[in-house]
């Protein structure tokens, strides 16, 4: 199997490297600085599931050639248009695009660009970072990659990718027939967490300890579940119970990457997560004043960031 990975950062470097170890012919589309780093040091992975230093093939964005079975798309949502331009020359009639972005908005955009049949659904669950020295460092035991056809078929291509990944150390991969359901489930809990932690600038335990915090988070969870249901994806009761408990735990410390990026003065996926849920709430007739406030908060932050007026800037 030939796999082209967009990027060689924490996510692309980790999963691409593991698939390369399993026997895939793998190459990476990377910017000049990362390309020089990889040429000099190789792809370095530090992980409790096995360290690696791999020689890699790299290409500049837009120059990956053709004949790829899978294009693994690991960018942030705000880089999606740039990513589409980078992979477009490498997507042939038999190429499957596997995006592992947060949310759902990217699926329709990729389908519009490359065709419905070209795009798989995907989810990644991993905590890893790319160090200043270019090392992909895994931070805990999360190592899951889940994917499937958006029409629910167990196609030969997803079965082949699952068989390849089963040979890879340090990752647990699954091809599933209900990937859209799983993506909606992630959006419901991620969206609830993002709205709460970004709007209130606190982690889940801090919110739970504040007066009325649990009630607000539970209302957001119910509303996001109603949005999913309006789109044909009911949230299982076990799922709802798990996240009610998470949002009610006063000892919890969960905070979204969106909050961490915001507090660090970085770019955030405001439109892809918060904006998408706001529009979906309006379309479903779900009360959306908190969705609106969170999205406004995020977009106002972007205005301030772009103007160079953040504290300490």
Tab-separated table of N, CA, C and O in Angstrom, residues 224-267:
chain	number	residue	atom	x	y	z
A	224	UNK	N	-26.424	19.742	21.958
A	224	UNK	CA	-25.603	19.196	20.877
A	224	UNK	C	-26.069	17.796	20.482
A	224	UNK	O	-26.009	17.428	19.294
A	225	UNK	N	-26.528	17.014	21.445
A	225	UNK	CA	-27.103	15.708	21.112
A	225	UNK	C	-28.363	15.876	20.271
A	225	UNK	O	-28.621	15.081	19.348
A	226	UNK	N	-29.164	16.905	20.553
A	226	UNK	CA	-30.366	17.168	19.760
A	226	UNK	C	-30.004	17.569	18.333
A	226	UNK	O	-30.702	17.209	17.374
A	227	UNK	N	-28.908	18.321	18.174
A	227	UNK	CA	-28.436	18.670	16.831
A	227	UNK	C	-28.063	17.409	16.066
A	227	UNK	O	-28.436	17.230	14.893
A	228	UNK	N	-27.321	16.518	16.713
A	228	UNK	CA	-26.933	15.263	16.068
A	228	UNK	C	-28.156	14.440	15.697
A	228	UNK	O	-28.241	13.875	14.593
A	229	UNK	N	-29.134	14.366	16.591
A	229	UNK	CA	-30.347	13.598	16.320
A	229	UNK	C	-31.098	14.168	15.122
A	229	UNK	O	-31.637	13.424	14.290
A	230	UNK	N	-31.126	15.496	15.016
A	230	UNK	CA	-31.798	16.131	13.881
A	230	UNK	C	-31.106	15.798	12.560
A	230	UNK	O	-31.722	15.888	11.494
A	231	UNK	N	-29.833	15.408	12.643
A	231	UNK	CA	-29.089	15.002	11.460
A	231	UNK	C	-29.023	13.481	11.305
A	231	UNK	O	-28.197	12.971	10.535
A	232	UNK	N	-29.873	12.780	12.059
A	232	UNK	CA	-29.985	11.333	11.903
A	232	UNK	C	-29.052	10.510	12.750
A	232	UNK	O	-28.890	9.310	12.512
A	233	UNK	N	-28.443	11.123	13.785
A	233	UNK	CA	-27.470	10.397	14.600
A	233	UNK	C	-27.810	10.557	16.078
A	233	UNK	O	-27.412	11.523	16.733
A	234	UNK	N	-28.549	9.595	16.609
A	234	UNK	CA	-28.911	9.601	18.018
A	234	UNK	C	-27.698	9.250	18.872
A	234	UNK	O	-26.922	8.352	18.533
A	235	UNK	N	-27.568	9.946	19.982
A	235	UNK	CA	-26.480	9.648	20.902
A	235	UNK	C	-26.904	8.516	21.848
A	235	UNK	O	-27.952	8.612	22.492
A	236	UNK	N	-26.119	7.455	21.957
A	236	UNK	CA	-26.466	6.353	22.862
A	236	UNK	C	-26.516	6.838	24.313
A	236	UNK	O	-25.776	7.742	24.707
A	237	UNK	N	-27.363	6.226	25.106
A	237	UNK	CA	-27.490	6.637	26.504
A	237	UNK	C	-26.184	6.436	27.262
A	237	UNK	O	-25.837	7.238	28.131
A	238	UNK	N	-25.454	5.377	26.930
A	238	UNK	CA	-24.172	5.160	27.608
A	238	UNK	C	-23.205	6.308	27.311
A	238	UNK	O	-22.447	6.740	28.194
A	239	UNK	N	-23.233	6.794	26.097
A	239	UNK	CA	-22.403	7.945	25.728
A	239	UNK	C	-22.810	9.168	26.532
A	239	UNK	O	-21.965	9.877	27.092
A	240	UNK	N	-24.116	9.426	26.618
A	240	UNK	CA	-24.588	10.599	27.348
A	240	UNK	C	-24.236	10.488	28.831
A	240	UNK	O	-23.822	11.480	29.454
A	241	UNK	N	-24.369	9.301	29.395
A	241	UNK	CA	-24.045	9.115	30.815
A	241	UNK	C	-22.558	9.359	31.073
A	241	UNK	O	-22.177	9.980	32.078
A	242	UNK	N	-21.718	8.896	30.155
A	242	UNK	CA	-20.271	9.095	30.312
A	242	UNK	C	-19.926	10.576	30.362
A	242	UNK	O	-19.140	11.012	31.227
A	243	UNK	N	-20.514	11.364	29.485
A	243	UNK	CA	-20.129	12.769	29.420
A	243	UNK	C	-20.891	13.629	30.424
A	243	UNK	O	-20.369	14.658	30.862
A	244	UNK	N	-22.068	13.192	30.851
A	244	UNK	CA	-22.688	13.879	31.997
A	244	UNK	C	-21.777	13.755	33.213
A	244	UNK	O	-21.575	14.721	33.961
A	245	UNK	N	-21.231	12.553	33.411
A	245	UNK	CA	-20.347	12.335	34.554
A	245	UNK	C	-19.070	13.157	34.416
A	245	UNK	O	-18.589	13.755	35.395
A	246	UNK	N	-18.504	13.224	33.216
A	246	UNK	CA	-17.288	13.997	33.013
A	246	UNK	C	-17.518	15.468	33.336
A	246	UNK	O	-16.711	16.095	34.026
A	247	UNK	N	-18.638	16.021	32.865
A	247	UNK	CA	-18.891	17.440	33.066
A	247	UNK	C	-19.352	17.765	34.487
A	247	UNK	O	-19.353	18.932	34.886
A	248	UNK	N	-19.713	16.747	35.246
A	248	UNK	CA	-20.132	16.963	36.633
A	248	UNK	C	-19.018	16.700	37.634
A	248	UNK	O	-19.200	16.935	38.835
A	249	UNK	N	-17.864	16.266	37.167
A	249	UNK	CA	-16.777	15.879	38.070
A	249	UNK	C	-16.005	17.113	38.531
A	249	UNK	O	-15.278	17.732	37.748
A	250	UNK	N	-16.096	17.476	39.804
A	250	UNK	CA	-15.382	18.677	40.275
A	250	UNK	C	-13.871	18.502	40.314
A	250	UNK	O	-13.138	19.476	40.436
A	251	UNK	N	-13.401	17.258	40.201
A	251	UNK	CA	-11.968	17.002	40.200
A	251	UNK	C	-11.403	16.876	38.785
A	251	UNK	O	-10.207	16.635	38.621
A	252	UNK	N	-12.262	17.018	37.798
A	252	UNK	CA	-11.814	16.865	36.416
A	252	UNK	C	-10.841	17.959	36.011
A	252	UNK	O	-10.851	19.062	36.555
A	253	UNK	N	-10.024	17.656	35.021
A	253	UNK	CA	-9.047	18.641	34.549
A	253	UNK	C	-9.011	18.722	33.022
A	253	UNK	O	-8.050	19.241	32.449
A	254	UNK	N	-10.062	18.229	32.378
A	254	UNK	CA	-10.067	18.193	30.918
A	254	UNK	C	-10.258	19.596	30.349
A	254	UNK	O	-11.151	20.343	30.766
A	255	UNK	N	-9.414	19.960	29.407
A	255	UNK	CA	-9.552	21.206	28.660
A	255	UNK	C	-9.271	20.905	27.196
A	255	UNK	O	-8.423	20.062	26.872
A	256	UNK	N	-9.973	21.565	26.321
A	256	UNK	CA	-9.807	21.302	24.898
A	256	UNK	C	-8.517	21.923	24.366
A	256	UNK	O	-8.002	22.894	24.904
A	257	UNK	N	-8.050	21.370	23.247
A	257	UNK	CA	-6.894	21.971	22.584
A	257	UNK	C	-7.243	23.363	22.087
A	257	UNK	O	-6.349	24.229	21.997
A	258	UNK	N	-8.525	23.617	21.796
A	258	UNK	CA	-8.908	24.954	21.372
A	258	UNK	C	-8.648	25.973	22.474
A	258	UNK	O	-8.164	27.085	22.224
A	259	UNK	N	-8.956	25.612	23.715
A	259	UNK	CA	-8.669	26.518	24.826
A	259	UNK	C	-7.166	26.715	24.979
A	259	UNK	O	-6.697	27.847	25.171
A	260	UNK	N	-6.393	25.647	24.884
A	260	UNK	CA	-4.940	25.779	25.010
A	260	UNK	C	-4.373	26.665	23.900
A	260	UNK	O	-3.510	27.515	24.147
A	261	UNK	N	-4.866	26.485	22.688
A	261	UNK	CA	-4.396	27.315	21.579
A	261	UNK	C	-4.785	28.775	21.785
A	261	UNK	O	-3.985	29.688	21.526
A	262	UNK	N	-5.984	29.002	22.260
A	262	UNK	CA	-6.448	30.364	22.496
A	262	UNK	C	-5.600	31.038	23.573
A	262	UNK	O	-5.159	32.178	23.409
A	263	UNK	N	-5.362	30.341	24.661
A	263	UNK	CA	-4.579	30.923	25.749
A	263	UNK	C	-3.126	31.142	25.356
A	263	UNK	O	-2.447	32.010	25.929
A	264	UNK	N	-2.652	30.392	24.376
A	264	UNK	CA	-1.281	30.568	23.898
A	264	UNK	C	-1.196	31.621	22.794
A	264	UNK	O	-0.106	31.888	22.271
A	265	UNK	N	-2.335	32.206	22.425
A	265	UNK	CA	-2.338	33.207	21.356
A	265	UNK	C	-2.245	32.614	19.967
A	265	UNK	O	-1.836	33.285	19.019
A	266	UNK	N	-2.641	31.348	19.826
A	266	UNK	CA	-2.539	30.666	18.531
A	266	UNK	C	-3.812	30.728	17.714
A	266	UNK	O	-4.822	31.317	18.113
A	267	UNK	N	-3.756	30.098	16.558
A	267	UNK	CA	-4.939	29.986	15.703
A	267	UNK	C	-5.877	28.928	16.273
A	267	UNK	O	-5.423	27.969	16.919
